[in-house]
Coordinates of N, CA and C in Angstrom, one line a residue:
Chain A
S73 N 19.6 42.7 -37.8 CA 21.1 42.5 -37.6 C 21.2 41.9 -36.2
Q74 N 22.4 41.3 -36.0 CA 22.7 40.6 -34.8 C 22.8 41.5 -33.6
K75 N 22.2 41.1 -32.5 CA 22.3 41.8 -31.3 C 23.0 40.9 -30.2
I76 N 23.9 41.4 -29.5 CA 24.6 40.7 -28.4 C 24.3 41.2 -27.1
E77 N 24.0 40.3 -26.1 CA 23.6 40.8 -24.8 C 24.6 40.1 -23.8
Q78 N 25.3 41.0 -23.1 CA 26.1 40.5 -21.9 C 25.5 41.2 -20.7
N79 N 25.6 40.5 -19.6 CA 25.1 41.0 -18.3 C 25.8 42.4 -18.0
S80 N 25.0 43.4 -18.0 CA 25.6 44.8 -17.7 C 25.9 45.0 -16.3
E81 N 25.3 44.2 -15.4 CA 25.7 44.3 -14.0 C 27.0 43.6 -13.7
A82 N 27.8 44.3 -12.9 CA 29.1 43.7 -12.5 C 28.9 42.4 -11.7
L83 N 29.9 41.5 -11.9 CA 29.9 40.3 -11.2 C 30.9 40.3 -10.2
N84 N 30.5 40.1 -8.9 CA 31.5 40.1 -7.8 C 31.6 38.7 -7.2
I85 N 32.8 38.2 -7.2 CA 32.9 36.9 -6.6 C 34.1 36.8 -5.7
Q86 N 34.2 35.7 -4.9 CA 35.3 35.6 -4.0 C 36.5 34.8 -4.6
E87 N 37.7 35.2 -4.3 CA 38.8 34.5 -4.8 C 38.7 33.0 -4.6
G88 N 39.1 32.3 -5.6 CA 39.1 30.8 -5.6 C 37.8 30.2 -6.2
K89 N 36.8 31.0 -6.3 CA 35.5 30.5 -6.9 C 35.6 30.6 -8.4
T90 N 34.6 29.9 -9.0 CA 34.5 30.0 -10.5 C 33.6 31.1 -10.9
A91 N 34.1 31.9 -11.8 CA 33.3 33.0 -12.4 C 32.7 32.5 -13.7
T92 N 31.4 32.8 -13.9 CA 30.7 32.4 -15.1 C 30.1 33.7 -15.7
L93 N 30.5 34.0 -17.0 CA 29.9 35.2 -17.7 C 29.1 34.7 -18.9
T94 N 28.1 35.4 -19.2 CA 27.2 35.0 -20.2 C 27.2 35.9 -21.4
C95 N 27.0 35.3 -22.6 CA 26.9 36.1 -23.8 C 25.8 35.5 -24.6
N96 N 24.7 36.3 -24.8 CA 23.6 35.8 -25.6 C 23.5 36.6 -26.9
Y97 N 23.1 35.9 -27.9 CA 22.9 36.6 -29.2 C 21.5 36.3 -29.7
T98 N 21.0 37.1 -30.6 CA 19.6 37.1 -30.9 C 19.2 36.4 -32.3
N99 N 20.1 36.5 -33.2 CA 19.7 36.0 -34.6 C 20.4 34.8 -35.0
Y100 N 20.9 34.7 -36.2 CA 21.5 33.5 -36.7 C 22.8 33.2 -35.8
S101 N 23.1 31.9 -35.8 CA 24.3 31.6 -35.1 C 25.6 31.9 -35.9
P102 N 26.5 32.6 -35.2 CA 27.7 32.9 -35.9 C 28.6 31.7 -36.1
A103 N 29.5 31.8 -37.1 CA 30.5 30.7 -37.3 C 31.5 30.7 -36.2
Y104 N 31.8 31.9 -35.7 CA 32.9 32.0 -34.6 C 32.4 32.9 -33.5
L105 N 32.9 32.7 -32.4 CA 32.7 33.6 -31.3 C 34.0 33.8 -30.5
Q106 N 34.3 35.0 -30.2 CA 35.6 35.3 -29.5 C 35.3 36.0 -28.2
W107 N 36.2 35.8 -27.2 CA 36.2 36.5 -25.9 C 37.5 37.3 -25.8
Y108 N 37.3 38.5 -25.2 CA 38.4 39.4 -25.0 C 38.3 39.9 -23.5
R109 N 39.5 40.3 -23.0 CA 39.6 40.9 -21.7 C 40.0 42.4 -21.9
Q110 N 39.4 43.3 -21.1 CA 39.8 44.7 -21.2 C 40.0 45.2 -19.8
D111 N 41.2 45.8 -19.6 CA 41.5 46.4 -18.3 C 41.3 47.9 -18.5
P112 N 41.1 48.6 -17.3 CA 40.8 50.1 -17.4 C 41.9 50.8 -18.1
G113 N 41.6 51.6 -19.1 CA 42.5 52.5 -19.8 C 43.3 51.7 -20.8
R114 N 43.0 50.5 -21.1 CA 43.7 49.7 -22.1 C 42.8 49.2 -23.2
G115 N 43.4 48.7 -24.3 CA 42.6 48.1 -25.3 C 42.3 46.6 -25.0
P116 N 41.2 46.1 -25.6 CA 40.9 44.7 -25.4 C 42.0 43.7 -25.8
V117 N 42.1 42.6 -25.1 CA 43.1 41.6 -25.4 C 42.4 40.3 -25.7
F118 N 42.7 39.7 -26.8 CA 42.1 38.4 -27.2 C 42.4 37.3 -26.2
L119 N 41.4 36.5 -25.9 CA 41.6 35.4 -25.0 C 41.4 34.0 -25.7
L120 N 40.2 33.9 -26.3 CA 39.8 32.6 -26.9 C 38.9 32.8 -28.0
L121 N 38.9 31.8 -29.0 CA 38.0 31.8 -30.1 C 37.4 30.4 -30.1
I122 N 36.1 30.3 -30.3 CA 35.4 29.0 -30.4 C 34.6 29.0 -31.7
R123 N 34.6 27.9 -32.4 CA 33.8 27.7 -33.7 C 32.5 27.1 -33.4
E124 N 31.6 27.2 -34.3 CA 30.2 26.7 -34.1 C 30.2 25.2 -33.9
N125 N 31.1 24.5 -34.5 CA 31.1 23.1 -34.4 C 31.9 22.6 -33.1
E126 N 32.4 23.5 -32.3 CA 33.0 23.2 -31.1 C 32.1 23.5 -29.9
K127 N 31.9 22.5 -29.1 CA 31.0 22.8 -27.9 C 31.7 23.4 -26.8
E128 N 33.0 23.2 -26.7 CA 33.8 23.7 -25.5 C 35.3 23.9 -25.9
K129 N 35.9 24.9 -25.3 CA 37.3 25.1 -25.6 C 37.9 25.6 -24.3
R130 N 39.1 25.1 -24.0 CA 39.8 25.4 -22.7 C 41.2 26.0 -23.0
K131 N 41.6 26.9 -22.1 CA 42.9 27.4 -22.1 C 43.3 27.8 -20.7
E132 N 44.1 27.0 -20.1 CA 44.6 27.1 -18.7 C 43.3 27.1 -17.8
R133 N 43.1 28.2 -17.1 CA 41.9 28.3 -16.2 C 40.7 28.8 -16.9
L134 N 40.7 29.0 -18.1 CA 39.6 29.5 -18.9 C 38.9 28.4 -19.6
K135 N 37.5 28.5 -19.7 CA 36.8 27.6 -20.5 C 35.6 28.3 -21.1
V136 N 35.4 28.1 -22.4 CA 34.3 28.7 -23.1 C 33.4 27.6 -23.7
T137 N 32.1 27.8 -23.6 CA 31.2 26.9 -24.3 C 30.3 27.7 -25.3
F138 N 29.8 26.9 -26.2 CA 29.1 27.6 -27.3 C 27.9 26.7 -27.6
D139 N 26.7 27.2 -27.3 CA 25.4 26.4 -27.5 C 24.6 27.1 -28.5
T140 N 24.6 26.6 -29.7 CA 23.9 27.3 -30.8 C 22.4 27.1 -30.7
T141 N 21.9 26.1 -29.9 CA 20.5 26.0 -29.7 C 20.0 27.1 -28.8
L142 N 20.7 27.3 -27.7 CA 20.3 28.4 -26.8 C 20.8 29.7 -27.3
K143 N 21.6 29.8 -28.3 CA 22.2 31.0 -28.8 C 23.0 31.7 -27.6
Q144 N 23.9 31.0 -27.1 CA 24.5 31.4 -25.9 C 26.0 30.9 -25.8
S145 N 26.9 31.7 -25.3 CA 28.2 31.3 -24.9 C 28.4 31.6 -23.5
L146 N 29.0 30.7 -22.8 CA 29.4 30.9 -21.4 C 30.9 30.9 -21.3
F147 N 31.4 31.8 -20.5 CA 32.9 32.0 -20.2 C 33.1 31.8 -18.8
H148 N 34.0 30.8 -18.5 CA 34.3 30.4 -17.1 C 35.7 30.7 -16.8
I149 N 35.9 31.2 -15.6 CA 37.3 31.3 -15.0 C 37.3 30.5 -13.7
T150 N 38.1 29.4 -13.7 CA 38.1 28.6 -12.5 C 39.2 29.1 -11.6
A151 N 39.1 28.8 -10.3 CA 40.1 29.3 -9.3 C 40.4 30.7 -9.5
S152 N 39.4 31.6 -9.5 CA 39.6 33.0 -9.9 C 40.5 33.7 -8.9
Q153 N 41.2 34.7 -9.4 CA 42.2 35.5 -8.6 C 41.9 36.9 -8.8
P154 N 42.3 37.8 -7.8 CA 42.1 39.2 -8.0 C 42.6 39.8 -9.3
A155 N 43.7 39.2 -9.8 CA 44.2 39.6 -11.1 C 43.3 39.4 -12.3
D156 N 42.3 38.5 -12.1 CA 41.3 38.3 -13.1 C 40.3 39.4 -13.2
S157 N 40.3 40.3 -12.3 CA 39.3 41.5 -12.3 C 39.6 42.3 -13.5
A158 N 38.5 42.4 -14.3 CA 38.6 43.2 -15.6 C 37.2 43.2 -16.2
T159 N 37.1 43.8 -17.4 CA 35.8 43.7 -18.2 C 36.1 42.6 -19.3
Y160 N 35.1 41.8 -19.5 CA 35.2 40.7 -20.5 C 34.2 40.9 -21.5
L161 N 34.7 40.9 -22.8 CA 33.8 41.2 -23.9 C 33.7 40.0 -24.8
C162 N 32.5 39.7 -25.3 CA 32.3 38.7 -26.3 C 32.1 39.3 -27.6
A163 N 32.5 38.6 -28.7 CA 32.3 39.2 -30.0 C 32.0 38.1 -31.0
L164 N 31.1 38.3 -32.0 CA 30.8 37.3 -32.9 C 30.9 37.9 -34.3
N165 N 31.1 37.0 -35.3 CA 31.3 37.5 -36.7 C 29.9 37.7 -37.4
Q166 N 29.8 38.8 -38.1 CA 28.6 39.1 -38.9 C 29.1 39.7 -40.2
G167 N 28.9 39.1 -41.3 CA 29.2 39.7 -42.6 C 30.7 40.0 -42.7
G168 N 31.5 39.1 -42.1 CA 33.0 39.3 -42.2 C 33.5 40.3 -41.2
K169 N 32.7 40.8 -40.3 CA 33.2 41.7 -39.3 C 32.8 41.2 -37.9
L170 N 33.5 41.7 -36.9 CA 33.2 41.4 -35.5 C 32.2 42.4 -34.9
I171 N 31.2 41.8 -34.3 CA 30.3 42.6 -33.5 C 30.5 42.3 -32.0
F172 N 30.7 43.4 -31.2 CA 31.1 43.2 -29.8 C 29.9 43.5 -28.9
G173 N 29.8 42.7 -27.8 CA 28.9 43.0 -26.7 C 29.5 44.2 -25.9
Q174 N 28.7 44.7 -25.0 CA 29.1 45.8 -24.2 C 30.0 45.4 -23.0
G175 N 30.1 44.1 -22.8 CA 31.1 43.7 -21.7 C 30.4 43.5 -20.4
T176 N 31.0 42.6 -19.6 CA 30.7 42.4 -18.2 C 31.9 42.6 -17.3
E177 N 31.7 43.5 -16.3 CA 32.8 43.7 -15.4 C 32.9 42.7 -14.3
L178 N 34.0 42.1 -14.1 CA 34.3 41.0 -13.1 C 35.2 41.6 -12.0
S179 N 34.8 41.4 -10.8 CA 35.6 41.8 -9.7 C 35.8 40.6 -8.8
V180 N 37.0 40.2 -8.5 CA 37.4 39.1 -7.7 C 37.9 39.6 -6.4
K181 N 37.3 39.4 -5.3 CA 37.7 39.9 -4.0 C 38.6 38.9 -3.3
P182 N 39.7 39.3 -2.7 CA 40.6 38.4 -1.9 C 39.9 37.9 -0.7
Chain B
N64 N 58.5 44.5 -28.9 CA 57.5 44.3 -30.0 C 56.3 45.2 -29.6
A65 N 56.0 46.2 -30.4 CA 55.0 47.2 -30.0 C 53.6 46.8 -30.3
G66 N 53.4 46.0 -31.3 CA 52.0 45.6 -31.7 C 51.3 46.7 -32.4
V67 N 50.2 47.3 -31.8 CA 49.4 48.3 -32.4 C 49.7 49.6 -31.6
T68 N 50.1 50.6 -32.3 CA 50.5 51.9 -31.6 C 49.5 53.0 -32.1
Q69 N 48.9 53.7 -31.2 CA 48.0 54.8 -31.5 C 48.5 56.1 -30.9
T70 N 48.4 57.1 -31.7 CA 48.7 58.5 -31.3 C 47.7 59.5 -31.8
P71 N 47.4 60.5 -31.0 CA 47.9 60.7 -29.6 C 47.1 59.8 -28.6
K72 N 47.4 59.8 -27.4 CA 46.7 59.1 -26.3 C 45.5 59.9 -25.8
F73 N 45.7 61.2 -25.8 CA 44.6 62.1 -25.3 C 44.5 63.3 -26.2
Q74 N 43.3 63.8 -26.4 CA 43.2 65.0 -27.2 C 41.9 65.7 -26.8
V75 N 42.0 67.0 -26.7 CA 40.8 67.9 -26.5 C 40.6 68.8 -27.7
L76 N 39.4 68.8 -28.3 CA 39.2 69.6 -29.5 C 38.0 70.5 -29.2
K77 N 37.9 71.6 -29.9 CA 36.7 72.4 -29.9 C 35.8 72.0 -31.1
T78 N 34.5 72.2 -30.9 CA 33.6 71.8 -32.0 C 34.0 72.5 -33.3
G79 N 34.0 71.7 -34.4 CA 34.3 72.3 -35.7 C 35.8 72.1 -36.1
Q80 N 36.6 71.8 -35.1 CA 38.0 71.5 -35.4 C 38.2 70.2 -36.1
S81 N 39.3 70.0 -36.8 CA 39.6 68.7 -37.4 C 40.8 68.1 -36.8
M82 N 40.9 66.8 -36.9 CA 42.2 66.1 -36.5 C 42.2 64.7 -37.1
T83 N 43.4 64.2 -37.0 CA 43.6 62.9 -37.5 C 44.2 62.0 -36.4
L84 N 43.6 60.8 -36.2 CA 44.1 59.9 -35.3 C 45.0 58.9 -36.1
Q85 N 46.2 58.6 -35.5 CA 47.1 57.8 -36.2 C 47.2 56.4 -35.6
C86 N 47.4 55.4 -36.5 CA 47.5 54.0 -36.0 C 48.5 53.3 -36.9
A87 N 49.4 52.5 -36.2 CA 50.4 51.7 -36.9 C 50.6 50.4 -36.2
Q88 N 50.7 49.3 -37.1 CA 51.0 48.0 -36.5 C 52.2 47.4 -37.1
D89 N 52.9 46.6 -36.3 CA 54.2 46.0 -36.8 C 54.1 44.5 -36.8
M90 N 52.9 43.9 -37.0 CA 52.7 42.5 -37.0 C 52.5 42.0 -38.5
N91 N 52.6 42.8 -39.4 CA 52.5 42.4 -40.8 C 51.0 41.9 -41.1
H92 N 50.1 42.5 -40.4 CA 48.7 42.2 -40.6 C 48.1 42.8 -41.8
N93 N 47.2 42.2 -42.5 CA 46.5 42.7 -43.7 C 45.4 43.6 -43.3
S94 N 44.6 43.2 -42.3 CA 43.3 43.9 -42.0 C 43.5 44.9 -40.8
M95 N 42.9 46.0 -40.9 CA 42.9 47.0 -39.8 C 41.5 47.6 -39.6
Y96 N 41.3 48.1 -38.4 CA 39.9 48.5 -38.0 C 40.0 49.8 -37.1
W97 N 39.0 50.6 -37.2 CA 38.8 51.7 -36.2 C 37.4 51.5 -35.5
Y98 N 37.5 51.5 -34.2 CA 36.3 51.4 -33.3 C 36.2 52.6 -32.4
R99 N 35.0 52.9 -32.0 CA 34.8 53.8 -30.9 C 34.1 53.0 -29.7
Q100 N 34.4 53.4 -28.5 CA 33.8 52.8 -27.3 C 33.2 53.8 -26.4
D101 N 31.9 53.7 -26.2 CA 31.2 54.6 -25.4 C 30.6 53.8 -24.2
P102 N 30.4 54.4 -23.1 CA 29.8 53.7 -21.9 C 28.5 53.1 -22.3
G103 N 28.4 51.8 -21.9 CA 27.1 51.1 -22.2 C 26.9 50.7 -23.6
M104 N 27.8 51.1 -24.5 CA 27.5 50.8 -26.0 C 28.4 49.7 -26.5
G105 N 29.4 49.4 -25.8 CA 30.4 48.5 -26.4 C 31.2 49.1 -27.5
L106 N 32.0 48.3 -28.2 CA 32.8 48.7 -29.3 C 32.0 48.7 -30.6
R107 N 32.0 49.8 -31.2 CA 31.3 49.9 -32.5 C 32.3 50.3 -33.6
L108 N 32.1 49.5 -34.7 CA 33.0 49.6 -35.8 C 32.7 50.9 -36.7
I109 N 33.8 51.7 -36.9 CA 33.6 52.9 -37.7 C 33.9 52.6 -39.1
Y110 N 35.1 52.2 -39.4 CA 35.6 51.8 -40.7 C 36.6 50.7 -40.5
Y111 N 36.8 50.0 -41.6 CA 37.8 48.9 -41.6 C 38.5 48.8 -43.0
S112 N 39.6 48.2 -43.0 CA 40.4 48.0 -44.2 C 40.8 46.5 -44.3
A113 N 40.1 45.8 -45.1 CA 40.4 44.3 -45.1 C 41.8 44.0 -45.6
S114 N 42.3 44.9 -46.5 CA 43.6 44.7 -47.0 C 44.1 46.0 -47.5
E115 N 45.4 46.2 -47.8 CA 46.0 47.4 -48.2 C 45.3 47.8 -49.5
G116 N 44.9 49.1 -49.6 CA 44.2 49.6 -50.8 C 42.7 49.6 -50.8
T117 N 42.1 49.0 -49.7 CA 40.7 48.9 -49.6 C 40.2 49.5 -48.3
T118 N 39.1 50.2 -48.3 CA 38.5 50.6 -47.0 C 36.9 50.5 -47.2
D119 N 36.3 50.2 -46.0 CA 34.8 50.0 -46.1 C 34.2 50.6 -44.8
K120 N 33.0 51.0 -44.9 CA 32.2 51.6 -43.8 C 31.8 50.5 -42.8
G121 N 31.8 50.8 -41.6 CA 31.3 50.0 -40.5 C 30.0 50.4 -40.1
E122 N 29.7 50.2 -38.8 CA 28.4 50.5 -38.3 C 28.1 52.0 -38.1
V123 N 29.1 52.8 -37.8 CA 28.9 54.2 -37.5 C 29.9 55.1 -38.2
P124 N 29.9 55.2 -39.5 CA 30.9 55.9 -40.3 C 30.7 57.4 -40.4
N125 N 29.5 57.9 -40.1 CA 29.2 59.3 -40.4 C 30.1 60.2 -39.6
G126 N 30.7 61.2 -40.3 CA 31.5 62.2 -39.6 C 33.0 61.8 -39.6
Y127 N 33.3 60.7 -40.2 CA 34.7 60.2 -40.2 C 35.1 59.8 -41.6
N128 N 36.5 59.9 -41.8 CA 37.1 59.4 -43.0 C 38.3 58.6 -42.6
V129 N 38.8 57.7 -43.5 CA 39.9 56.9 -43.2 C 40.9 56.9 -44.4
S130 N 42.1 56.6 -44.1 CA 43.1 56.4 -45.1 C 44.0 55.2 -44.7
R131 N 44.1 54.3 -45.6 CA 45.0 53.2 -45.4 C 46.3 53.6 -46.2
L132 N 47.2 54.2 -45.4 CA 48.4 54.8 -46.0 C 49.3 53.7 -46.6
N133 N 49.5 52.6 -46.0 CA 50.3 51.5 -46.4 C 49.9 50.3 -45.6
K134 N 50.6 49.2 -45.7 CA 50.1 48.0 -44.9 C 50.2 48.3 -43.4
R135 N 51.1 49.1 -43.0 CA 51.3 49.3 -41.5 C 50.3 50.3 -40.9
E136 N 49.9 51.3 -41.7 CA 49.3 52.5 -41.1 C 47.8 52.7 -41.6
F137 N 47.0 53.1 -40.7 CA 45.6 53.3 -41.0 C 45.1 54.5 -40.1
S138 N 44.8 55.6 -40.8 CA 44.4 56.8 -40.0 C 42.9 57.1 -40.1
L139 N 42.5 57.7 -39.0 CA 41.1 58.1 -38.9 C 41.0 59.6 -38.8
R140 N 40.2 60.3 -39.6 CA 40.1 61.7 -39.6 C 38.7 62.2 -39.3
L141 N 38.7 63.2 -38.4 CA 37.4 63.9 -38.1 C 37.5 65.2 -38.8
E142 N 36.7 65.5 -39.8 CA 36.8 66.7 -40.5 C 36.3 68.0 -39.8
S143 N 35.2 67.7 -39.1 CA 34.5 68.8 -38.3 C 34.0 68.2 -37.0
A144 N 34.8 68.2 -36.0 CA 34.4 67.5 -34.8 C 33.1 68.0 -34.1
A145 N 32.4 67.1 -33.6 CA 31.1 67.4 -32.9 C 31.2 66.8 -31.5
P146 N 30.5 67.4 -30.5 CA 30.5 66.8 -29.2 C 30.1 65.3 -29.2
S147 N 29.2 64.9 -30.1 CA 28.8 63.5 -30.1 C 29.9 62.5 -30.5
Q148 N 31.0 63.1 -30.9 CA 32.2 62.3 -31.3 C 33.2 62.1 -30.1
T149 N 32.8 62.7 -29.0 CA 33.6 62.4 -27.7 C 33.5 61.0 -27.4
S150 N 34.7 60.3 -27.3 CA 34.7 58.9 -27.2 C 36.1 58.4 -26.9
V151 N 36.2 57.1 -26.8 CA 37.6 56.5 -26.8 C 37.6 55.7 -28.1
Y152 N 38.7 56.0 -28.9 CA 38.9 55.4 -30.2 C 40.0 54.3 -30.1
F153 N 39.6 53.2 -30.6 CA 40.6 52.1 -30.7 C 40.8 51.6 -32.1
C154 N 42.1 51.4 -32.4 CA 42.5 50.8 -33.6 C 42.9 49.4 -33.4
A155 N 42.6 48.5 -34.3 CA 42.9 47.1 -34.2 C 43.4 46.5 -35.5
S156 N 44.1 45.4 -35.5 CA 44.6 44.7 -36.7 C 44.4 43.2 -36.6
S157 N 44.3 42.6 -37.7 CA 44.2 41.1 -37.7 C 44.8 40.5 -39.0
A158 N 45.1 39.3 -38.9 CA 45.6 38.6 -40.1 C 44.4 38.4 -41.0
L159 N 44.7 38.1 -42.3 CA 43.6 37.9 -43.2 C 43.8 36.4 -43.7
L160 N 42.8 35.6 -43.4 CA 42.8 34.2 -43.9 C 41.8 34.1 -45.0
R161 N 42.3 33.9 -46.2 CA 41.4 33.8 -47.3 C 40.5 35.0 -47.4
T162 N 39.2 34.8 -47.5 CA 38.3 36.0 -47.5 C 37.6 36.2 -46.2
D163 N 37.9 35.5 -45.2 CA 37.2 35.6 -43.9 C 38.2 36.0 -42.9
Y164 N 38.2 37.3 -42.5 CA 39.1 37.7 -41.5 C 38.4 37.8 -40.1
S165 N 37.1 37.5 -40.1 CA 36.5 37.7 -38.8 C 36.8 36.5 -37.9
N166 N 37.4 35.5 -38.4 CA 37.8 34.4 -37.5 C 39.1 34.5 -36.9
Q167 N 39.8 35.6 -37.2 CA 41.1 35.9 -36.7 C 41.0 36.8 -35.4
P168 N 41.9 36.6 -34.4 CA 41.9 37.5 -33.3 C 42.3 38.9 -33.7
Q169 N 41.7 39.8 -33.1 CA 42.1 41.2 -33.3 C 43.0 41.7 -32.2
H170 N 44.0 42.5 -32.6 CA 45.0 43.0 -31.7 C 44.7 44.5 -31.6
F171 N 44.5 45.0 -30.4 CA 44.1 46.4 -30.2 C 45.3 47.3 -29.7
G172 N 45.2 48.5 -30.1 CA 46.0 49.5 -29.4 C 45.4 49.9 -28.1
D173 N 46.0 50.9 -27.4 CA 45.4 51.3 -26.1 C 44.5 52.5 -26.1
G174 N 44.2 52.9 -27.3 CA 43.2 53.9 -27.5 C 43.6 55.3 -27.5
T175 N 42.8 56.2 -28.1 CA 42.9 57.6 -28.0 C 41.6 58.2 -27.3
R176 N 41.8 58.9 -26.2 CA 40.7 59.5 -25.5 C 40.5 60.9 -26.0
L177 N 39.3 61.1 -26.7 CA 39.1 62.3 -27.4 C 37.9 63.0 -26.8
S178 N 38.1 64.2 -26.4 CA 37.0 65.1 -25.9 C 36.7 66.2 -26.8
I179 N 35.5 66.5 -27.1 CA 35.1 67.6 -28.0 C 34.2 68.5 -27.2
L180 N 34.6 69.8 -27.1 CA 33.9 70.7 -26.3 C 33.0 71.6 -27.1

């Protein structure tokens, strides 16, 4: 079955810098990959979806890439702000269901 | 616009007790899901309902039952709670596009924090 790996170590960056989070998967390439944001005590909130035939997708300061050769998705937040501090989850489809990674905690310091 | 509403928000049970977690969505979504989230484990799917009238097991269904009461409501029942079921439980919903609902964003409630002593 599919296994998803996100960096379990928290990512600490300075305000204004670009944050880059990684999502690696182990088996077949999924047709879709999604990214979510989760704040403490809250449920995940959908951010972006990227399809396997899309190399890159952007939404405001967010950018997601999808490399099916490397079996990897990168999630970028440009001009990061303290309000971007949260845990970010990637998820991919398997057999019609979503499989989630464990998430990477991002902390943006002013 | 409430989205996905879960009740209760917190609950403490003793081992062997039973309870039902409630979930309702007001987005007219066809598909609904129950997940549990444990530290370091990520979200794991317990059960899901692709559409009204159907339910299927997810990755970790043992010890749980579900009921899709109508299009809006999807409940999760613990018949005999065990300490291993201490977790945060999330309900989610999504639209159904043809037969593939995994390409649709999921909308989550804010969870039920359940402790079993």
